[in-house]
mmCIF file of C-alpha atoms in Angstrom:
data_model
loop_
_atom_site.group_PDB
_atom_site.id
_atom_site.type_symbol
_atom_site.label_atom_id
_atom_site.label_comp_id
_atom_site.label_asym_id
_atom_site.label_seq_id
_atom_site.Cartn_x
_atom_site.Cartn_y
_atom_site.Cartn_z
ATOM 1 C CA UNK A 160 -104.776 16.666 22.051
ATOM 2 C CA UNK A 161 -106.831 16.225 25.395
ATOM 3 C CA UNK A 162 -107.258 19.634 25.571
ATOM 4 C CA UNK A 163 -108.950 20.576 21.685
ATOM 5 C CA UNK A 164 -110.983 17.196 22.031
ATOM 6 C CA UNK A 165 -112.020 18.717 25.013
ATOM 7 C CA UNK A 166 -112.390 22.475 23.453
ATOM 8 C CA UNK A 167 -114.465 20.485 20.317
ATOM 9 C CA UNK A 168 -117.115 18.978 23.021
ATOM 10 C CA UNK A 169 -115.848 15.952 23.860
ATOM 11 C CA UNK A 170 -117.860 14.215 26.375
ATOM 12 C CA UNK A 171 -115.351 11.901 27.412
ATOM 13 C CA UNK A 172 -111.552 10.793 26.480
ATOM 14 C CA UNK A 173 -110.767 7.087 26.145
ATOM 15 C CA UNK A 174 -107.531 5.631 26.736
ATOM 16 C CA UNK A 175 -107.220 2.685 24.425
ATOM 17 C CA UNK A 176 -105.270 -0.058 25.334
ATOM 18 C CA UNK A 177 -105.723 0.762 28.731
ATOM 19 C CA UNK A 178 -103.687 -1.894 29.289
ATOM 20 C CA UNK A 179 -100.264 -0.708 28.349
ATOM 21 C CA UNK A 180 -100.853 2.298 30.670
ATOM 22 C CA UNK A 181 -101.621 2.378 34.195
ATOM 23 C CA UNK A 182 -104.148 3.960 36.799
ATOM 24 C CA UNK A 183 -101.640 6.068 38.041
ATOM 25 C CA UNK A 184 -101.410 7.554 34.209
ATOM 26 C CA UNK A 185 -104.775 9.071 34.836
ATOM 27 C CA UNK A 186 -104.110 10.666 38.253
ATOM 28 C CA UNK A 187 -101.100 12.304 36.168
ATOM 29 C CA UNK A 188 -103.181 13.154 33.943
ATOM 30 C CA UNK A 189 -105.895 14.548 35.753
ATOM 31 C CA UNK A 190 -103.488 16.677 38.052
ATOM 32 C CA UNK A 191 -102.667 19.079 34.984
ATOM 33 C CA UNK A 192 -106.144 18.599 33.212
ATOM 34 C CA UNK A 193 -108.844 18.331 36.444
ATOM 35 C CA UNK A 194 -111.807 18.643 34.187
ATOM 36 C CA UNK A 195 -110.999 15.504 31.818
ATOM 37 C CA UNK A 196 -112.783 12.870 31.959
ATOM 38 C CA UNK A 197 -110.719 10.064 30.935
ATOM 39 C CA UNK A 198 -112.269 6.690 30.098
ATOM 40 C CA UNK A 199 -109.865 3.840 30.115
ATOM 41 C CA UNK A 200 -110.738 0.823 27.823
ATOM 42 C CA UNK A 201 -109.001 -2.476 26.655
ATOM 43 C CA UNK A 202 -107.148 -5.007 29.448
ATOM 44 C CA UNK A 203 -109.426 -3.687 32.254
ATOM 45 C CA UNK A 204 -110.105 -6.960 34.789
ATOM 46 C CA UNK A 205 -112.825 -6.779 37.150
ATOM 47 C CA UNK A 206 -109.682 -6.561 39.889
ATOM 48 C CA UNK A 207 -108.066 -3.766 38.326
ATOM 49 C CA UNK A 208 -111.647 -1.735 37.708
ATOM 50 C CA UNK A 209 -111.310 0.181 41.604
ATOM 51 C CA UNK A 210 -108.159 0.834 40.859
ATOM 52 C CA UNK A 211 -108.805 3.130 37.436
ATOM 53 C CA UNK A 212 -111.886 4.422 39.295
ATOM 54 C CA UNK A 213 -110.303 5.217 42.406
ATOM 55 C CA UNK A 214 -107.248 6.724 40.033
ATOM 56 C CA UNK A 215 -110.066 9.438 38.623
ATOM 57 C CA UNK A 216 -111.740 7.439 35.629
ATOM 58 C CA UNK A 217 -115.188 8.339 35.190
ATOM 59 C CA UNK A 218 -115.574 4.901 34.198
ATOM 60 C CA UNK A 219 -113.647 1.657 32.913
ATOM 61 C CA UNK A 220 -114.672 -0.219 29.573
ATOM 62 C CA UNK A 221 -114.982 -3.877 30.069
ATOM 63 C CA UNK A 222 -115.735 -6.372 27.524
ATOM 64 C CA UNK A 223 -114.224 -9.786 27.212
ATOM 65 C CA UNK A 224 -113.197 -9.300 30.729
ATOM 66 C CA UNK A 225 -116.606 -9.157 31.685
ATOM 67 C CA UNK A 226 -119.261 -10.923 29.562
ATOM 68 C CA UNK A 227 -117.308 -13.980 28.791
ATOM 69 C CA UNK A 228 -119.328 -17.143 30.001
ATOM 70 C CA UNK A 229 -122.526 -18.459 30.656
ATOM 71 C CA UNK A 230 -124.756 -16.145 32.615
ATOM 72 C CA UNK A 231 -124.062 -17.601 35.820
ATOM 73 C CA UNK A 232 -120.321 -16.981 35.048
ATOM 74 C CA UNK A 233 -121.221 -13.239 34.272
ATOM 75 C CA UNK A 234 -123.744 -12.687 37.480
ATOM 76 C CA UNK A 235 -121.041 -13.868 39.743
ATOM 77 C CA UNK A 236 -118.409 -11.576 37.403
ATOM 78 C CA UNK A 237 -120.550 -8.224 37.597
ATOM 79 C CA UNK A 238 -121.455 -9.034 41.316
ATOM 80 C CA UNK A 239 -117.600 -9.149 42.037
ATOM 81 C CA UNK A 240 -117.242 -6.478 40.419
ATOM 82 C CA UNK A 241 -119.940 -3.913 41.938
ATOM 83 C CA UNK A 242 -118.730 -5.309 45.369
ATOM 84 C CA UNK A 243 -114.764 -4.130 44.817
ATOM 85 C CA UNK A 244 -115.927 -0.735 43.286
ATOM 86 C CA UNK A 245 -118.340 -0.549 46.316
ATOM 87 C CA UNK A 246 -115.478 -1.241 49.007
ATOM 88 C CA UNK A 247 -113.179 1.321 47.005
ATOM 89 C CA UNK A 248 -115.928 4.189 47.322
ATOM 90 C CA UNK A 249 -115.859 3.433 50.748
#
């Protein structure tokens, strides 16, 4: 299925609920198909986010999980964030 979506010009692949996989699902993934690029969405938390990226997601969808709150609440949330995706990179 990865594979045809891939062969039809998929841009991406989304893994939907991320949640009832896990990060190492996408280095499994990617070990047999390298070029995917897998998008996990659904359950991500802001300290599970490296994880998924570090794992070989191109990215991580983040709603609720995110944006919930006043913007204070979200500032310190996305901050958080960039900083653990920032220390995994490094």
């Amino acid at each position: 299925e990865a594979v045809r979506a891939l062969e039809l010009g998929a841009d991406a692949l989304t893994l939907y609920p991320a949640v009832a996989y896990s990060p190492e699902w996408i280095a499994d993934v990617r070990a047999i198909i390298p070029q995917a690029p897998l998008l996990p969405i659904g359950g991500i938390t802001v300290a599970a986010a490296p994880d998924w990226v570090d794992a070989g997601a191109v990215a991580v969808g983040m709603g609720s999980a995110l944006t919930d709150g006043d913007r204070a609440t979200v500032t310190k949330r996305l901050t958080d964030l960039l900083d653990r995706l920032s220390a995994s990179l490094s």
